[in-house]
Short mmCIF file of C-alpha atoms in Angstrom, two decimals:
data_model
loop_
_atom_site.label_atom_id
_atom_site.label_comp_id
_atom_site.label_asym_id
_atom_site.label_seq_id
_atom_site.Cartn_x
_atom_site.Cartn_y
_atom_site.Cartn_z
CA MET O 14 75.31 52.69 56.29
CA SER O 15 72.50 52.91 53.88
CA TYR O 16 70.55 51.02 51.06
CA THR O 17 69.88 52.00 47.25
CA ASP O 18 68.76 49.52 44.42
CA SER O 19 70.39 48.93 41.71
CA GLN O 20 69.03 49.57 37.87
CA LYS O 21 68.15 46.00 37.99
CA GLY O 22 66.25 46.43 40.91
CA ALA O 23 68.67 44.57 43.25
CA ARG O 24 69.40 45.69 47.07
CA VAL O 25 72.72 47.55 47.93
CA LEU O 26 74.24 47.97 50.72
CA TRP O 27 76.71 51.34 51.37
CA PHE O 28 78.48 50.81 54.37
CA LYS O 29 81.68 53.02 55.63
CA GLY O 30 82.06 54.25 51.88
CA PHE O 31 81.71 50.80 50.34
CA GLN O 32 79.37 49.09 48.27
CA TYR O 33 77.96 45.59 48.59
CA ILE O 34 75.51 43.02 47.03
CA LYS O 35 73.87 40.38 48.44
CA ASN O 36 76.33 36.81 48.10
CA SER O 37 74.41 34.30 50.38
CA SER O 38 72.26 33.83 53.20
CA SER O 39 71.93 31.35 56.17
CA GLY O 40 69.29 31.82 58.71
CA SER O 41 69.66 35.38 60.10
CA THR O 42 73.21 35.39 58.76
CA ILE O 43 73.28 37.55 55.30
CA TYR O 44 77.27 37.76 53.47
CA TRP O 45 77.86 40.84 50.86
CA LYS O 46 80.64 40.87 48.91
CA CYS O 47 81.64 44.41 47.17
CA ARG O 48 80.00 45.49 43.84
CA SER O 49 83.50 46.10 42.73
CA TRP O 50 83.99 42.70 43.38
CA SER O 51 84.07 42.13 39.30
CA ALA O 52 84.87 44.95 37.25
CA ALA O 53 88.22 45.68 39.85
CA GLY O 54 88.52 42.43 41.18
CA CYS O 55 88.26 43.79 44.28
CA PRO O 56 87.53 40.83 46.99
CA GLY O 57 86.21 42.52 50.05
CA ARG O 58 83.61 40.89 51.98
CA LEU O 59 81.16 42.28 54.70
CA ILE O 60 79.18 39.59 56.97
CA ASP O 61 76.04 41.16 58.62
CA ARG O 62 74.89 39.05 61.80
CA GLU O 63 71.17 40.04 62.99
CA GLY O 64 71.61 43.44 61.90
CA VAL O 65 75.83 43.57 63.25
CA LYS O 66 78.02 44.24 60.24
CA SER O 67 81.65 43.58 60.48
CA GLU O 68 84.16 43.20 57.56
CA SER O 69 85.60 40.57 57.20
CA ILE O 70 87.90 40.69 53.85
CA PRO O 71 89.37 43.95 53.15
CA HIS O 72 88.82 46.34 50.39
CA CYS O 73 91.34 46.68 47.28
CA ASN O 74 92.43 47.75 43.56
CA HIS O 75 89.61 51.10 44.09
CA GLU O 76 89.11 54.11 46.47
CA ILE O 77 85.65 55.12 48.52
CA SER O 78 83.75 57.70 47.47
CA ALA O 79 81.25 59.53 50.14
CA ILE O 80 79.88 61.58 46.64
CA GLN O 81 78.95 58.00 44.54
CA GLN O 82 77.60 57.21 47.64
CA GLN O 83 75.05 60.57 48.06
CA VAL O 84 74.60 60.26 44.34
CA GLU O 85 73.52 56.89 44.70
CA VAL O 86 70.82 57.47 47.35
CA PHE O 87 69.48 60.56 45.40
CA LYS O 88 69.19 58.64 42.55
CA SER O 89 67.44 55.07 44.59
CA LYS O 90 65.23 57.46 46.91
CA PHE O 91 64.14 59.51 43.74
CA LYS O 92 63.02 56.62 41.79
CA ARG O 93 61.01 54.81 44.61
CA ARG O 94 59.20 58.49 45.01
CA ALA O 95 58.71 58.76 41.49
CA ILE O 96 56.60 55.19 41.20
CA THR O 97 55.06 55.88 45.13
CA HIS O 98 53.69 59.41 44.52
CA PRO O 99 53.33 59.01 40.53
CA ASN O 100 51.16 62.86 40.17
CA GLU O 101 54.02 64.36 41.70
CA LYS O 102 55.70 66.79 39.00
CA PRO O 103 59.59 65.89 38.44
CA ALA O 104 60.29 69.69 39.99
CA VAL O 105 58.82 68.63 43.11
CA LEU O 106 60.38 64.94 43.58
CA ILE O 107 63.92 66.31 43.14
CA ASN O 108 63.13 69.41 46.28
CA GLU O 109 61.32 66.66 48.26
CA VAL O 110 63.90 64.33 47.83
CA LYS O 111 66.78 66.17 48.50
CA THR O 112 65.51 68.02 51.43
CA GLY O 113 65.06 64.47 52.93
CA ILE O 114 68.56 63.16 52.27
CA GLN O 115 70.11 66.43 53.11
CA PHE O 116 71.78 66.12 50.21
CA ASN O 117 74.81 67.84 49.71
CA LYS O 118 75.14 70.65 47.58
CA GLU O 119 79.00 69.52 46.67
CA CYS O 120 77.72 66.71 45.09
CA ALA O 121 75.38 68.46 42.62
CA PRO O 122 77.95 68.43 39.63
CA ALA O 123 77.79 64.26 39.92
CA LEU O 124 74.52 64.03 38.91
CA PRO O 125 72.96 64.41 35.57
CA SER O 126 71.11 68.07 34.51
CA THR O 127 67.55 69.09 35.44
CA SER O 128 66.65 69.41 32.39
CA ILE O 129 67.50 64.69 31.84
CA ILE O 130 66.48 63.74 35.83
CA ALA O 131 63.23 65.27 34.85
CA LYS O 132 62.77 62.72 32.30
CA TYR O 133 63.05 59.33 34.61
CA PRO O 134 59.76 59.65 36.39
CA HIS O 135 57.81 58.76 32.82
CA LYS O 136 59.81 56.32 31.78
CA TRP O 137 60.01 54.61 35.42
CA ARG O 138 55.96 55.05 35.74
CA LYS O 139 55.38 53.65 32.84
CA ASN O 140 57.96 50.53 33.50
CA GLU O 141 56.62 49.95 36.86
CA ALA O 142 52.94 49.34 34.87
CA VAL O 143 54.12 47.38 32.42
CA GLN O 144 56.05 45.19 34.29
CA GLY O 145 53.22 45.25 37.51
CA PHE O 146 50.23 44.83 35.69
CA GLY O 147 50.87 44.90 31.80
CA ASN O 148 48.24 46.71 29.68
CA PRO O 149 46.28 44.33 28.85
CA SER O 150 42.84 44.65 26.07
CA ARG O 151 40.65 41.80 28.08
CA ARG O 152 39.83 41.65 31.36
CA GLN O 153 40.66 38.18 31.45
CA ASP O 154 44.43 38.59 30.78
CA ILE O 155 44.72 41.09 33.65
CA PHE O 156 47.80 39.55 36.27
CA ILE O 157 47.12 41.13 39.88
CA PRO O 158 50.24 40.43 41.45
CA ASP O 159 50.80 38.98 45.01
CA ASN O 160 51.89 41.97 46.80
CA TYR O 161 48.71 43.80 45.86
CA GLN O 162 46.52 41.07 46.50
CA VAL O 163 47.15 42.04 50.54
CA THR O 164 46.79 44.64 51.85
CA GLU O 165 49.57 46.86 53.38
CA LYS O 166 49.68 44.96 56.82
CA GLY O 167 49.38 41.63 54.92
CA ASP O 168 45.55 41.20 55.23
CA ARG O 169 43.76 39.16 52.54
CA PHE O 170 42.60 41.99 50.06
CA LEU O 171 41.36 40.73 46.91
CA LEU O 172 38.76 38.75 47.86
CA TYR O 173 36.93 37.59 45.36
CA ASP O 174 38.00 37.01 41.20
CA SER O 175 35.42 35.52 39.14
CA ARG O 176 38.28 34.30 36.49
CA ASP O 177 35.80 34.40 33.26
CA LYS O 178 35.42 36.62 30.37
CA ASP O 179 33.07 39.33 32.41
CA ARG O 180 35.69 39.56 34.91
CA ILE O 181 34.65 41.18 38.59
CA LEU O 182 37.31 41.93 40.74
CA ILE O 183 36.53 43.30 44.24
CA PHE O 184 39.13 44.74 46.69
CA THR O 185 38.00 44.34 50.63
CA THR O 186 38.74 42.88 53.53
CA GLN O 187 36.69 40.32 55.20
CA GLN O 188 36.96 42.99 58.44
CA ASN O 189 35.15 45.66 55.73
CA ILE O 190 32.35 42.63 55.54
CA GLU O 191 32.31 41.55 58.84
CA MET O 192 31.85 45.62 59.71
CA SER O 193 28.78 46.08 56.77
CA SER O 194 27.28 42.75 57.30
CA PRO O 195 24.99 43.42 60.79
CA PRO O 196 21.32 42.69 60.15
CA LEU O 197 20.21 46.16 58.84
CA THR O 198 16.93 47.93 59.90
CA PRO O 199 17.45 51.91 58.71
CA VAL O 200 14.52 54.16 59.89
CA LEU O 201 15.72 57.02 57.76
CA ALA O 202 17.21 56.66 54.20
CA VAL O 203 18.52 60.28 52.37
CA MET O 204 19.01 59.19 48.74
CA ASP O 205 19.04 61.29 45.47
CA PHE O 206 16.07 61.65 43.43
CA GLU O 207 16.47 58.68 40.93
CA GLN O 208 13.01 56.68 41.06
CA ALA O 209 14.61 53.64 40.04
CA ALA O 210 16.87 53.35 43.35
CA VAL O 211 14.36 54.75 45.20
CA GLN O 212 11.71 51.84 44.37
CA ALA O 213 14.98 48.84 44.70
CA PHE O 214 16.01 50.62 48.09
CA THR O 215 12.02 50.72 49.09
CA GLU O 216 11.88 47.04 48.15
CA VAL O 217 14.57 46.01 50.19
CA PHE O 218 13.18 48.00 53.45
CA GLU O 219 9.31 48.20 53.46
CA SER O 220 9.08 49.72 56.46
CA VAL O 221 12.16 52.67 56.01
CA GLU O 222 11.41 56.36 55.16
CA VAL O 223 13.06 57.92 51.85
CA GLN O 224 13.97 61.08 51.64
CA GLY O 225 15.83 63.07 49.38
CA CYS O 226 18.89 65.00 49.28
CA LEU O 227 18.57 68.72 49.81
CA PHE O 228 22.18 69.32 47.83
CA HIS O 229 20.75 67.47 44.58
CA LEU O 230 17.40 69.05 45.09
CA SER O 231 19.66 72.77 45.29
CA GLN O 232 21.39 71.30 42.07
CA SER O 233 18.19 70.33 40.20
CA VAL O 234 17.02 73.54 40.81
CA TYR O 235 19.94 75.47 38.95
CA ARG O 236 20.45 72.96 36.47
CA ASN O 237 16.75 74.62 34.84
CA VAL O 238 17.24 77.43 35.53
CA PRO O 239 16.60 79.60 31.47
CA LYS O 240 19.53 80.79 29.82
CA GLU O 241 17.90 84.36 29.75
CA VAL O 242 18.23 84.01 34.03
CA LYS O 243 21.55 83.29 33.80
CA ALA O 244 22.64 85.55 31.79
CA LYS O 245 21.31 88.22 34.01
CA ILE O 246 22.99 86.84 36.51
CA ALA O 247 25.86 86.62 34.68
CA HIS O 248 25.89 90.62 34.39
CA GLY O 249 25.47 91.05 38.22
CA ASP O 250 21.73 90.75 39.00
CA THR O 251 22.35 90.00 42.71
CA GLU O 252 18.59 90.12 43.26
CA LEU O 253 17.36 87.54 40.49
CA GLU O 254 20.53 84.99 42.11
CA LEU O 255 18.82 84.62 45.44
CA ALA O 256 15.35 84.70 44.23
CA ILE O 257 16.41 81.16 42.43
CA LYS O 258 17.14 80.12 45.99
CA TYR O 259 13.97 80.72 47.38
CA LEU O 260 13.28 77.38 45.33
CA PRO O 261 15.30 74.90 47.05
CA ALA O 262 14.49 76.87 51.19
CA LEU O 263 10.84 75.63 50.61
CA ALA O 264 12.35 72.05 51.64
CA THR O 265 13.53 74.02 55.06
CA ILE O 266 9.73 74.99 55.74
CA PRO O 267 6.53 72.72 57.30
CA ILE O 268 5.56 70.57 54.77
CA SER O 269 1.85 72.17 55.69
CA ARG O 270 2.63 75.67 54.65
CA VAL O 271 5.21 74.22 50.88
CA GLY O 272 1.87 74.50 48.57
CA GLN O 273 0.87 77.68 49.80
CA THR O 274 4.49 79.59 49.83
CA TYR O 275 4.97 78.05 46.63
CA GLU O 276 2.21 79.93 45.06
CA GLU O 277 3.01 83.42 46.99
CA ILE O 278 6.93 83.04 45.50
CA ARG O 279 5.54 82.00 42.57
CA GLY O 280 3.37 85.62 41.88
CA GLU O 281 5.53 87.42 42.76
CA LEU O 282 8.79 86.17 40.73
CA LEU O 283 6.49 86.21 37.78
CA ASP O 284 5.54 89.64 38.70
CA LYS O 285 9.18 90.96 38.84
CA TYR O 286 11.19 88.53 36.61
CA PRO O 287 8.90 86.57 33.78
CA ASP O 288 11.64 84.77 32.44
CA MET O 289 12.03 82.55 35.56
CA LYS O 290 8.34 81.08 34.23
CA PRO O 291 10.73 77.45 33.17
CA LEU O 292 11.80 76.88 36.35
CA LEU O 293 8.61 77.67 38.14
CA ASP O 294 6.64 75.30 36.24
CA TYR O 295 9.24 72.57 36.03
CA PHE O 296 9.53 72.80 40.63
CA ARG O 297 5.70 72.64 40.37
CA ARG O 298 5.25 69.99 38.04
CA THR O 299 8.27 68.10 39.56
CA TYR O 300 8.27 68.79 43.22
CA ILE O 301 4.72 70.67 44.00
CA GLY O 302 2.05 68.99 41.88
CA SER O 303 -1.12 70.37 40.98
CA ALA O 304 -5.35 69.87 41.48
CA THR O 305 -4.77 67.33 38.41
CA CYS O 306 -1.26 66.27 38.42
CA GLY O 307 0.76 64.52 41.45
CA ALA O 308 4.14 66.17 41.36
CA ARG O 309 7.04 63.41 40.41
CA PHE O 310 8.35 63.69 43.66
CA SER O 311 6.07 64.32 47.01
CA ILE O 312 6.75 67.56 49.49
CA PRO O 313 7.50 65.08 52.16
CA MET O 314 10.15 62.88 50.27
CA TRP O 315 12.37 66.52 49.94
CA ASN O 316 11.44 68.53 53.04
CA VAL O 317 13.91 68.81 55.63
CA HIS O 318 12.13 70.76 58.12
CA ARG O 319 11.39 67.88 60.62
CA ARG O 320 15.56 66.49 59.91
CA ILE O 321 17.09 69.89 61.00
CA ILE O 322 14.47 69.72 64.36
CA GLN O 323 15.64 66.28 65.18
CA ASN O 324 19.34 67.18 63.96
CA PHE O 325 19.47 64.69 61.40
CA PRO O 326 21.38 64.56 58.30
CA ARG O 327 19.72 67.28 55.16
CA THR O 328 22.18 65.64 52.52
CA ASN O 329 24.20 62.35 51.65
CA ASN O 330 27.09 63.92 50.89
CA SER O 331 28.83 62.06 53.43
CA VAL O 332 28.81 59.31 51.23
CA GLU O 333 29.68 61.37 48.17
CA GLY O 334 32.54 62.67 49.66
CA TRP O 335 34.31 59.88 49.25
CA ASN O 336 33.67 59.40 45.85
CA ASN O 337 35.51 62.73 45.51
CA ARG O 338 38.37 61.46 47.89
CA LEU O 339 39.11 58.60 45.90
CA ASN O 340 39.21 61.26 43.04
CA LEU O 341 41.27 63.68 44.15
CA LEU O 342 43.86 60.61 45.09
CA VAL O 343 43.69 58.76 41.53
CA ALA O 344 44.26 62.51 40.00
CA ALA O 345 44.21 61.29 36.65
CA THR O 346 41.75 61.03 33.71
CA LYS O 347 42.97 57.67 32.27
CA PRO O 348 44.65 56.30 35.69
CA SER O 349 46.60 52.39 35.19
CA LEU O 350 44.99 49.62 36.93
CA ALA O 351 48.51 49.94 39.41
CA HIS O 352 47.74 52.85 40.28
CA ILE O 353 44.17 52.63 40.67
CA LEU O 354 45.13 49.49 43.25
CA ARG O 355 47.91 51.65 45.04
CA VAL O 356 45.05 54.25 45.89
CA LEU O 357 42.56 51.50 46.94
CA ARG O 358 45.75 50.12 49.49
CA MET O 359 46.98 53.22 50.70
CA GLU O 360 42.97 54.27 50.92
CA GLN O 361 42.62 50.57 53.15
CA SER O 362 44.93 51.63 55.36
CA ARG O 363 44.06 55.06 56.17
CA VAL O 364 40.51 53.51 57.05
CA GLU O 365 41.67 50.76 59.36
CA GLU O 366 43.34 53.71 61.62
CA ALA O 367 40.44 55.50 61.50
CA LEU O 368 38.28 52.88 62.94
CA LEU O 369 40.97 52.66 65.56
CA VAL O 370 40.46 55.76 66.69
CA PHE O 371 36.67 55.36 66.42
CA LEU O 372 37.06 51.96 68.24
CA ALA O 373 38.97 53.91 71.20
CA GLY O 374 36.48 56.32 71.76
CA SER O 375 37.18 59.84 69.36
CA SER O 376 34.37 61.74 69.22
CA PRO O 377 33.61 63.15 65.41
CA PRO O 378 33.93 66.75 64.40
CA ILE O 379 30.79 68.18 65.21
CA ALA O 380 29.05 68.69 61.78
CA ARG O 381 28.64 72.69 60.83
CA TYR O 382 25.40 73.34 58.43
#
């Protein structure tokens, strides 16, 4: 026994080689009729009482076909997987489905050619997006089907819809909000080097200590490496490549030694690599300062020496990591709204599972630096 879907999306039951479509139901009892009742005049009927199936009227006027059953099962599961895995290539889809249903090679001649099958996923995915959500040009015309307004376990997921011309949709759960809303009294905040964000955060949390992310400090250094220096590194100058790392490494030594160590590094590098001067000037101007002009970001703001000793995070990569994960899951430059919501619902389910594991007392993996 197995189930497939018709071209119009109706449920098809396969039982002992015959196809049935739903005729009617009464309570927990479902009445099925032979799918060939119209084309072949078959009177075959089947009754499903709470999962127990029995034929009430025998079939006639047509044969059973085990080959056709497996072909239809393949088509149904192929379509379903193509829609639920919108980024899988047709060749991968075909192999995964055939393996999953243990497809009999003797049934292969009954299938369309591989080149024709490979064209189906694009059509199905496009129809799914159009039928489910459409492609509106205005936000106020967006329609969210009911099944996408709840999580996979049935909790409300579309928690807010402004329903105006500047429409805002918020997808989350009440549990997510409750877990994120306890009164916060943070001691330390690790942030990117963005003055507006830092200022806004300190206005809300006046007593919090804001420090910069070591990863973003390193990025700012590498972004300002002069072209001449990059060219030498590209030609294999490994010593020069290592020398650039001296600058972000200043963040790991005690604050009291940063200024003097920078001047020592600056003198040594300028003697050996004059092309480094623009980078060294940028670092002094932005992170060190001088007697006449303070740094844009003070040394205590980006120094991580104390954080290393106290085993505090040196970066905010754990937050950035979720953004990267979401990009990988979406895996498209211009995803449809339907695809984005499918990904968000799957991610919500994953977070719920991870939360249960955490509440059960499982220890998080030890961070390796």
